[in-house]
């Protein structure tokens, strides 16, 4: 009887942990999609959409399980997104996006965020990279001034 009770407790705890991991993975997928929307907004010179999506990114990442991503890494991403969310100045948003992208690239390399490929793209003028869900270049650092400046540097499967 005692073994059965322990088995039930173990099963319940295991299912609870799996559910937490599933919620965390879904939040990470949403965070990546929101990151892409920030990138698209900056490429389109749309500072308001960048702000709005940075705020959504923060909402998606809040409450994430630190078992999957360390608290320090989550806080770094929240600070990066917060900088974008708290300014209307697109040039300041783009500066913050460079650091934000470097941290998202590290996360994407170490954690499966999506079943689709993520493309690490690089702008030689800015000497900075970003993630994209498409192979086509839409440069978030220069927007309409140099929209297609860059190259695909790596693909994360």
Backbone as ProteinMPNN parsed JSONL, in Angstrom:
{"seq_chain_A": "XXXXXXXXXXXXXXXXXXXXXXXXXXXXXXXXXXXXXXXXXXXXXXXXXXXXXXXXXXXXXXXXXXXXXXXXXXXXXXXXXXXXXXXXXXXXXXXXXXXXXXXXXXXXXXXXXXXXXXXXXXXXXXXXXXXXXXXXXXXXXXXXXXXXXXXXXXXXX", "coords_chain_A": {"N_chain_A": [[0.829, -1.196, 0.0], [1.943, 1.207, 0.79], [3.887, 1.531, -1.165], [2.281, 1.943, -3.384], [1.085, 4.383, -2.729], [3.37, 6.029, -2.729], [4.064, 5.785, -5.409], [1.871, 7.022, -6.635], [2.179, 9.651, -5.658], [4.7, 10.274, -6.781], [4.046, 10.115, -9.524], [2.151, 12.178, -9.717], [3.705, 14.454, -9.021], [5.626, 14.314, -11.062], [4.01, 14.696, -13.353], [3.128, 17.281, -12.814], [5.546, 18.72, -12.966], [6.19, 18.242, -15.647], [4.059, 19.57, -16.85], [4.653, 22.203, -16.069], [7.07, 22.555, -17.482], [6.077, 22.362, -20.071], [4.42, 24.631, -20.181], [6.392, 26.577, -19.849], [7.919, 26.126, -22.184], [5.987, 26.84, -24.11], [5.688, 29.539, -23.468], [8.242, 30.412, -24.11], [8.252, 29.976, -26.871], [6.254, 31.795, -27.622], [7.555, 34.116, -26.77], [9.73, 34.164, -28.549], [8.342, 34.511, -30.983], [7.285, 37.036, -30.493], [9.652, 38.474, -30.262], [10.454, 38.321, -32.959], [8.474, 39.966, -34.018], [9.186, 42.421, -32.919], [11.629, 42.773, -34.205], [10.699, 42.928, -36.877], [9.165, 45.27, -36.691], [11.131, 47.222, -36.156], [12.608, 47.011, -38.515], [10.724, 48.029, -40.224], [10.719, 50.635, -39.485], [9.029, 51.321, -37.371], [8.504, 52.529, -34.486], [6.527, 52.531, -32.493], [5.172, 50.077, -32.686], [7.335, 48.446, -32.107], [7.753, 49.123, -29.41], [5.279, 48.26, -28.282], [5.356, 45.483, -28.824], [7.669, 44.785, -27.435], [6.781, 45.136, -24.856], [4.863, 43.09, -24.794], [6.598, 40.925, -25.081], [7.889, 40.998, -22.601], [5.707, 40.376, -20.94], [5.228, 37.751, -21.822], [7.541, 36.465, -20.972], [7.63, 36.797, -18.226], [7.243, 35.061, -15.181], [8.263, 32.672, -16.023], [9.63, 29.374, -15.79], [12.518, 28.876, -13.905], [13.946, 26.608, -14.124], [14.341, 25.895, -16.723], [15.481, 28.121, -18.002], [17.937, 30.193, -16.672], [17.456, 32.424, -13.883], [19.002, 34.725, -14.041], [19.517, 34.925, -16.827], [16.899, 35.255, -17.784], [16.277, 37.7, -16.543], [18.141, 39.389, -17.811], [17.17, 39.374, -20.469], [14.676, 40.529, -19.964], [15.433, 43.087, -19.127], [16.665, 44.046, -21.476], [14.443, 44.001, -23.282], [12.803, 45.719, -21.861], [14.147, 48.157, -22.116], [13.679, 48.736, -24.812], [10.895, 48.885, -24.742], [10.489, 51.13, -23.199], [11.094, 53.494, -24.528], [10.493, 55.919, -27.101], [12.235, 56.577, -29.009], [13.582, 55.567, -31.908], [16.232, 55.055, -32.638], [17.493, 54.599, -30.178], [16.061, 52.344, -29.474], [17.003, 50.593, -31.41], [19.708, 50.388, -30.718], [19.457, 49.114, -28.228], [18.279, 46.798, -29.17], [20.358, 45.424, -30.384], [21.901, 44.305, -28.27], [19.862, 42.847, -27.055], [19.286, 41.056, -29.134], [21.719, 39.63, -29.279], [21.586, 38.253, -26.855], [19.21, 36.782, -27.23], [20.009, 35.17, -29.343], [21.942, 33.57, -28.088], [20.232, 32.209, -26.324], [18.577, 30.862, -28.191], [20.412, 29.155, -29.363], [20.949, 27.433, -27.281], [18.569, 26.421, -26.317], [15.724, 24.789, -27.455], [13.534, 26.644, -29.183], [11.577, 26.649, -31.071], [9.987, 24.648, -33.622], [10.635, 25.312, -36.122], [13.158, 26.535, -38.434], [15.544, 28.942, -37.264], [17.047, 31.859, -38.309], [20.205, 33.211, -38.081], [21.119, 36.369, -38.672], [23.319, 38.817, -40.093], [24.607, 42.092, -39.923], [27.006, 43.811, -41.578], [27.616, 46.526, -41.504], [26.649, 47.527, -39.065], [27.813, 45.723, -37.473], [26.498, 43.724, -36.048], [24.214, 41.147, -35.042], [21.061, 39.383, -35.596], [18.048, 37.518, -34.974], [15.969, 35.764, -37.275], [12.904, 34.63, -38.695], [12.793, 34.129, -41.305], [14.594, 33.629, -44.395], [15.093, 35.796, -46.032], [16.554, 39.019, -45.945], [15.766, 41.575, -43.732], [16.688, 44.324, -42.446], [16.871, 45.268, -39.141], [18.371, 47.228, -37.928], [18.891, 49.383, -39.575], [16.593, 49.779, -40.979], [14.425, 51.221, -43.394], [16.445, 52.649, -44.616], [18.597, 50.96, -45.241], [17.492, 48.376, -45.939], [17.949, 45.752, -46.93], [20.513, 45.155, -46.222], [22.882, 42.909, -45.202], [23.432, 39.448, -44.231], [22.7, 35.919, -44.156], [24.065, 34.3, -41.542], [24.077, 31.969, -40.09], [22.14, 29.001, -39.515], [19.769, 27.889, -37.267], [18.536, 24.872, -36.385]], "CA_chain_A": [[0.0, 0.0, 0.0], [2.833, 2.362, 0.883], [4.515, 1.68, -2.481], [1.272, 2.516, -4.263], [0.959, 5.798, -2.362], [4.573, 6.705, -3.226], [3.976, 5.817, -6.869], [0.882, 8.052, -6.975], [2.818, 10.944, -5.381], [5.734, 10.472, -7.805], [3.358, 10.362, -10.789], [1.546, 13.51, -9.63], [4.788, 15.442, -9.07], [6.202, 14.255, -12.413], [3.075, 15.349, -14.273], [3.148, 18.713, -12.51], [6.79, 19.267, -13.522], [6.06, 18.22, -17.105], [3.136, 20.648, -17.213], [5.414, 23.453, -15.936], [7.999, 22.62, -18.61], [5.28, 22.621, -21.264], [4.031, 26.042, -20.108], [7.61, 27.348, -20.096], [8.242, 26.02, -23.609], [5.041, 27.659, -24.852], [6.042, 30.953, -23.238], [9.46, 30.683, -24.883], [7.851, 30.073, -28.275], [5.585, 33.098, -27.751], [8.583, 35.154, -26.636], [10.461, 34.212, -29.815], [7.46, 35.125, -31.982], [7.212, 38.46, -30.174], [10.962, 39.007, -30.658], [10.393, 38.507, -34.41], [7.624, 41.134, -34.28], [10.013, 43.594, -32.604], [12.572, 42.881, -35.331], [9.95, 43.403, -38.045], [8.784, 46.669, -36.449], [12.318, 48.058, -36.335], [12.919, 47.0, -39.95], [9.708, 48.874, -40.861], [10.836, 51.973, -38.883], [7.809, 51.508, -36.581], [8.899, 52.526, -33.078], [5.377, 52.228, -31.619], [4.978, 48.627, -32.703], [8.476, 47.876, -31.377], [7.437, 49.304, -27.974], [4.154, 47.39, -27.923], [5.791, 44.09, -28.836], [8.625, 44.598, -26.341], [5.942, 44.966, -23.663], [4.314, 41.724, -24.887], [7.707, 40.011, -24.809], [8.055, 40.995, -21.142], [4.576, 39.616, -20.39], [5.423, 36.332, -22.152], [8.68, 35.899, -20.241], [7.391, 36.847, -16.78], [6.703, 33.848, -14.596], [8.834, 31.489, -16.662], [10.336, 28.491, -14.857], [13.972, 29.044, -13.929], [14.564, 25.304, -14.39], [14.662, 25.848, -18.148], [16.39, 29.253, -18.243], [18.312, 30.744, -15.37], [16.859, 33.705, -13.513], [19.877, 35.771, -14.571], [19.27, 35.063, -18.266], [15.562, 35.837, -17.944], [16.362, 39.114, -16.167], [18.867, 40.099, -18.873], [16.227, 39.563, -21.574], [13.654, 41.481, -19.524], [16.051, 44.421, -19.146], [16.81, 44.418, -22.891], [13.11, 44.307, -23.815], [12.325, 46.903, -21.146], [14.77, 49.338, -22.72], [12.944, 48.993, -26.056], [9.519, 49.241, -24.387], [10.425, 52.391, -22.455], [11.497, 54.668, -25.305], [9.925, 56.117, -28.436], [13.343, 56.901, -29.902], [13.9, 54.336, -32.649], [17.681, 54.811, -32.607], [17.765, 53.97, -28.876], [15.498, 50.998, -29.56], [17.904, 49.778, -32.23], [20.906, 50.112, -29.913], [19.055, 48.088, -27.256], [17.97, 45.571, -29.902], [21.614, 44.701, -30.658], [22.191, 43.502, -27.08], [18.719, 41.946, -26.943], [19.476, 40.001, -30.134], [22.849, 38.783, -28.869], [21.097, 37.376, -25.788], [18.239, 35.85, -27.814], [20.768, 34.191, -30.13], [22.487, 32.613, -27.111], [19.117, 31.383, -25.868], [18.143, 29.993, -29.295], [21.432, 28.118, -29.571], [20.989, 26.525, -26.132], [17.229, 25.96, -25.956], [14.861, 24.689, -28.643], [12.442, 27.597, -29.01], [10.57, 26.421, -32.101], [10.265, 23.529, -34.525], [11.042, 25.894, -37.403], [14.519, 27.083, -38.379], [15.779, 30.355, -36.93], [18.208, 32.305, -39.075], [21.014, 34.275, -37.495], [21.504, 37.265, -39.753], [24.406, 39.701, -39.664], [24.776, 43.358, -40.633], [28.41, 44.212, -41.475], [27.712, 47.961, -41.212], [26.396, 47.68, -37.624], [28.58, 44.668, -36.797], [25.568, 43.13, -35.093], [23.377, 40.067, -35.57], [19.702, 39.266, -35.104], [17.347, 36.296, -35.374], [14.838, 35.943, -38.174], [12.194, 33.404, -39.054], [12.846, 34.059, -42.763], [15.939, 33.783, -44.959], [15.215, 37.13, -46.62], [17.085, 40.02, -45.021], [15.085, 42.833, -43.43], [17.616, 44.811, -41.431], [16.229, 46.072, -38.1], [19.272, 48.272, -37.437], [18.853, 50.539, -40.468], [15.251, 49.932, -41.526], [14.265, 51.561, -44.81], [17.695, 53.222, -45.151], [19.386, 49.849, -45.809], [16.645, 47.252, -45.531], [18.456, 44.431, -47.311], [21.929, 45.034, -45.85], [23.143, 41.809, -44.294], [23.509, 38.093, -44.783], [22.409, 34.828, -43.223], [25.346, 33.81, -41.036], [23.915, 30.631, -39.505], [20.769, 28.526, -39.365], [19.54, 27.043, -36.093], [17.441, 23.941, -36.7]], "C_chain_A": [[0.871, 1.257, 0.0], [3.507, 2.629, -0.467], [3.545, 2.322, -3.469], [1.113, 4.007, -3.985], [2.163, 6.586, -2.873], [4.54, 6.823, -4.748], [2.997, 6.9, -7.33], [1.476, 9.448, -6.764], [3.862, 11.251, -6.455], [5.103, 10.832, -9.148], [2.764, 11.77, -10.812], [2.598, 14.601, -9.744], [5.401, 15.48, -10.465], [5.309, 14.961, -13.421], [3.045, 16.853, -14.061], [4.388, 19.374, -13.103], [6.749, 19.288, -15.043], [5.132, 19.331, -17.586], [3.835, 21.998, -17.121], [6.374, 23.623, -17.104], [7.256, 22.945, -19.901], [4.839, 24.082, -21.318], [5.238, 26.92, -20.409], [7.974, 27.304, -21.57], [7.28, 26.837, -24.458], [5.313, 29.13, -24.671], [7.292, 31.333, -24.032], [9.144, 30.823, -26.371], [7.15, 31.405, -28.53], [6.59, 34.241, -27.662], [9.376, 35.282, -27.934], [9.611, 34.872, -30.9], [7.355, 36.633, -31.752], [8.534, 39.151, -30.503], [10.963, 39.285, -32.167], [9.547, 39.741, -34.761], [8.361, 42.439, -33.955], [10.984, 43.841, -33.753], [11.877, 43.444, -36.559], [9.558, 44.871, -37.897], [9.974, 47.6, -36.664], [12.724, 48.116, -37.807], [11.959, 47.906, -40.719], [9.731, 50.306, -40.318], [9.624, 52.325, -38.016], [8.127, 51.394, -35.086], [7.743, 52.17, -32.144], [5.117, 50.727, -31.542], [6.125, 47.923, -31.971], [8.228, 47.969, -29.872], [6.37, 48.32, -27.517], [4.602, 45.932, -27.839], [6.851, 43.802, -27.783], [7.874, 44.407, -25.024], [5.325, 43.568, -23.647], [5.388, 40.679, -24.6], [7.898, 39.874, -23.297], [6.941, 40.18, -20.491], [4.752, 38.119, -20.641], [6.525, 35.694, -21.316], [8.476, 35.904, -18.723], [6.773, 35.543, -16.296], [7.242, 32.567, -15.194], [9.609, 30.666, -15.625], [11.843, 28.656, -15.007], [14.699, 27.707, -14.063], [15.055, 25.238, -15.83], [15.693, 26.924, -18.5], [16.694, 29.866, -16.886], [17.649, 32.098, -15.142], [17.685, 34.867, -14.07], [19.656, 36.009, -16.056], [17.9, 35.671, -18.546], [15.621, 37.331, -17.644], [17.092, 39.941, -17.216], [17.94, 40.375, -20.055], [15.143, 40.573, -21.212], [14.187, 42.91, -19.532], [16.181, 44.913, -20.586], [15.462, 44.828, -23.487], [12.54, 45.557, -23.157], [12.894, 48.19, -21.709], [14.035, 49.719, -24.005], [11.53, 49.486, -25.741], [9.411, 50.64, -23.782], [10.92, 53.61, -23.214], [10.763, 54.708, -26.64], [11.012, 56.375, -29.471], [13.82, 55.63, -30.604], [15.392, 54.041, -32.657], [18.084, 54.161, -31.285], [17.215, 52.546, -28.848], [16.436, 50.079, -30.338], [19.198, 49.452, -31.494], [20.593, 49.003, -28.906], [18.8, 46.748, -27.949], [19.226, 44.76, -30.203], [21.975, 43.792, -29.483], [21.105, 42.441, -26.869], [18.897, 40.762, -27.896], [20.615, 39.066, -29.763], [22.402, 37.79, -27.795], [20.063, 36.373, -26.296], [18.941, 34.783, -28.653], [21.38, 33.141, -29.209], [21.399, 31.662, -26.625], [18.699, 30.393, -26.959], [19.147, 28.881, -29.576], [21.384, 27.053, -28.476], [19.648, 25.909, -25.764], [16.387, 25.898, -27.223], [13.624, 25.557, -28.415], [11.289, 27.356, -29.976], [10.966, 25.2, -32.93], [10.75, 24.014, -35.886], [12.466, 26.423, -37.301], [14.506, 28.556, -37.967], [17.075, 30.741, -37.63], [18.924, 33.418, -38.315], [21.518, 35.111, -38.664], [22.468, 38.313, -39.21], [24.47, 40.937, -40.555], [26.23, 43.801, -40.482], [28.592, 45.699, -41.154], [27.577, 48.214, -39.703], [27.295, 46.752, -36.803], [27.745, 44.031, -35.679], [24.692, 42.108, -35.808], [21.97, 40.169, -35.015], [19.144, 37.93, -35.572], [16.215, 36.654, -36.325], [14.19, 34.588, -38.423], [12.147, 33.223, -40.569], [14.281, 34.23, -43.236], [16.162, 35.184, -45.521], [15.648, 38.137, -45.559], [16.152, 41.22, -44.95], [15.791, 43.387, -42.205], [16.924, 45.705, -40.398], [17.091, 47.247, -37.619], [19.248, 49.532, -38.29], [17.488, 50.754, -41.11], [15.265, 50.273, -43.004], [15.528, 52.156, -45.433], [18.553, 52.154, -45.833], [18.703, 48.53, -45.454], [17.257, 45.889, -45.825], [19.943, 44.248, -47.004], [22.087, 43.888, -44.855], [23.202, 40.479, -45.015], [23.081, 37.103, -43.711], [23.754, 34.237, -42.819], [25.259, 32.363, -40.55], [22.431, 30.286, -39.465], [20.713, 27.615, -38.15], [18.331, 26.176, -36.407], [16.68, 23.565, -35.455]], "O_chain_A": [[0.581, 2.235, -0.69], [3.68, 3.779, -0.871], [3.942, 3.147, -4.291], [1.017, 4.805, -4.918], [2.002, 7.69, -3.393], [4.943, 7.843, -5.306], [3.263, 7.609, -8.3], [1.295, 10.33, -7.603], [3.903, 12.364, -6.98], [5.567, 11.746, -9.83], [2.866, 12.472, -11.818], [2.41, 15.57, -10.48], [5.667, 16.559, -10.995], [5.791, 15.734, -14.249], [2.949, 17.617, -15.022], [4.3, 20.46, -13.677], [7.219, 20.241, -15.664], [5.392, 19.96, -18.611], [3.644, 22.853, -17.986], [6.485, 24.716, -17.659], [7.747, 23.713, -20.728], [4.88, 24.703, -22.38], [5.123, 27.901, -21.144], [8.305, 28.336, -22.153], [7.702, 27.466, -25.429], [5.183, 29.903, -25.621], [7.387, 32.44, -24.561], [9.702, 31.684, -27.051], [7.417, 32.069, -29.532], [6.484, 35.222, -28.397], [9.664, 36.396, -28.373], [10.112, 35.704, -31.655], [7.338, 37.412, -32.705], [8.537, 40.29, -30.972], [11.412, 40.344, -32.607], [9.873, 40.471, -35.697], [8.176, 43.444, -34.641], [11.143, 44.97, -34.215], [12.407, 44.342, -37.214], [9.61, 45.629, -38.865], [9.834, 48.652, -37.288], [13.142, 49.168, -38.289], [12.328, 48.483, -41.742], [8.857, 51.106, -40.653], [9.235, 53.49, -37.935], [8.033, 50.317, -34.498], [7.97, 51.561, -31.098], [4.873, 50.18, -30.466], [5.907, 46.919, -31.295], [8.466, 47.007, -29.142], [6.527, 47.636, -26.506], [4.261, 45.229, -26.887], [6.926, 42.68, -27.282], [8.284, 43.611, -24.179], [5.271, 42.929, -22.596], [5.119, 39.668, -23.952], [8.051, 38.767, -22.781], [7.201, 39.382, -19.591], [4.457, 37.307, -19.764], [6.449, 34.51, -20.988], [9.084, 35.102, -18.015], [5.879, 34.994, -16.94], [6.733, 31.485, -14.903], [10.177, 31.225, -14.688], [12.376, 28.581, -16.114], [15.928, 27.672, -14.109], [16.066, 24.599, -16.119], [16.66, 26.657, -19.213], [15.802, 30.033, -16.054], [17.327, 32.818, -16.087], [17.131, 35.871, -14.517], [19.612, 37.155, -16.504], [17.757, 36.505, -19.441], [15.079, 38.139, -18.398], [16.704, 41.078, -17.484], [17.925, 41.486, -20.584], [14.737, 41.379, -22.049], [13.47, 43.839, -19.902], [15.849, 46.059, -20.886], [15.353, 45.877, -24.122], [11.875, 46.36, -23.811], [12.199, 49.204, -21.772], [13.796, 50.9, -24.255], [11.027, 50.398, -26.397], [8.351, 51.263, -23.848], [11.145, 54.659, -22.611], [10.453, 53.673, -27.23], [10.74, 56.391, -30.671], [14.387, 54.735, -29.977], [15.78, 52.873, -32.681], [18.929, 53.266, -31.272], [17.827, 51.649, -28.269], [16.637, 48.923, -29.963], [19.727, 48.35, -31.636], [21.373, 48.063, -28.751], [19.072, 45.69, -27.382], [19.164, 43.532, -30.272], [22.318, 42.628, -29.687], [21.398, 41.29, -26.545], [18.685, 39.611, -27.515], [20.498, 37.85, -29.911], [22.794, 36.623, -27.823], [20.04, 35.23, -25.839], [18.517, 33.628, -28.672], [21.34, 31.949, -29.516], [21.618, 30.454, -26.527], [18.492, 29.213, -26.676], [18.762, 27.785, -29.984], [21.739, 25.9, -28.716], [19.6, 24.965, -24.975], [16.346, 26.864, -27.985], [12.78, 25.252, -27.572], [10.165, 27.799, -29.738], [12.123, 24.779, -32.934], [11.22, 23.223, -36.704], [12.936, 26.727, -36.205], [13.58, 29.302, -38.283], [18.075, 30.029, -37.546], [18.324, 34.431, -37.956], [22.246, 34.624, -39.529], [22.438, 38.651, -38.027], [24.398, 40.841, -41.78], [26.655, 44.134, -39.376], [29.616, 46.086, -40.592], [28.313, 49.023, -39.139], [27.508, 46.963, -35.609], [28.203, 43.83, -34.554], [24.461, 42.196, -37.014], [21.708, 40.935, -34.087], [19.705, 37.29, -36.461], [15.586, 37.704, -36.199], [14.842, 33.546, -38.369], [11.536, 32.276, -41.064], [15.088, 34.886, -42.577], [17.28, 35.7, -45.493], [15.17, 38.109, -44.425], [15.792, 41.805, -45.971], [15.528, 42.974, -41.076], [16.441, 46.785, -40.742], [16.581, 48.16, -36.969], [19.547, 50.622, -37.802], [17.248, 51.796, -41.72], [16.024, 49.689, -43.777], [15.663, 52.165, -46.656], [19.161, 52.408, -46.872], [19.269, 47.685, -44.76], [17.093, 44.961, -45.033], [20.561, 43.292, -47.474], [21.484, 43.908, -43.782], [23.044, 40.396, -46.233], [23.097, 37.408, -42.518], [24.494, 33.732, -43.662], [26.242, 31.624, -40.592], [21.577, 31.169, -39.39], [21.51, 26.686, -38.019], [17.239, 26.683, -36.664], [15.726, 22.791, -35.525]]}, "name": "protein", "num_of_chains": 1, "seq": "XXXXXXXXXXXXXXXXXXXXXXXXXXXXXXXXXXXXXXXXXXXXXXXXXXXXXXXXXXXXXXXXXXXXXXXXXXXXXXXXXXXXXXXXXXXXXXXXXXXXXXXXXXXXXXXXXXXXXXXXXXXXXXXXXXXXXXXXXXXXXXXXXXXXXXXXXXXXX"}
